[in-house]
């Protein structure tokens, strides 16, 4: 089975633009989470979605939004990009909201803001 | 609020040395789960271990071992006889649920193993 897949792998944007990042969970996984990892730091939790509903939100501004589709894939949207949004964005999926199986991470999307 | 601290930002050892990565956590929850992840240069986070707050037994898996001490809120990770392939950034993390959703990560420790 394929792991968690994220697209694109790399992206370059300029300040003020909008970006959409995509994540496909492992088959059978219904929970998707998003994390932001700034260079040299640990990942920070942004959102968790389960069965198309938001289950958790980290301390990020309203410029960040996400959604989950009926096939459990997910999009992370960031508006009005700032230089500080440059980071590796990681997606993780798990079987259910509190499954006994730990979540699996994708390889991430590296976003650079010029 | 939850917090995870990894005081060692970078450690350098020579191959075959033993190395311990420290992790201290803070939480008000009585039930919680602790994790260690490895992040090689390619970027993906590789799950290594999960521990719940009621299980203080130490665990050994090959060259890896983990020491969980609730009294000191620590969950330290030891690599025995380190190898060059162990070079990576290691993250300790904390969650309220056993799947590790909504993880709180530490800042990471970069381990460099030299031949």
PDB file of C-alpha atoms in Angstrom, chain B residues 29 52 83 88:
ATOM      1  CA  UNK B  29      -3.126  15.391  31.781  1.00  0.00           C
ATOM      2  CA  UNK B  52       1.595   5.631  27.641  1.00  0.00           C
ATOM      3  CA  UNK B  83      26.245   3.788  13.499  1.00  0.00           C
ATOM      4  CA  UNK B  88      19.397  12.276  11.841  1.00  0.00           C
TER       5      UNK B  88
END
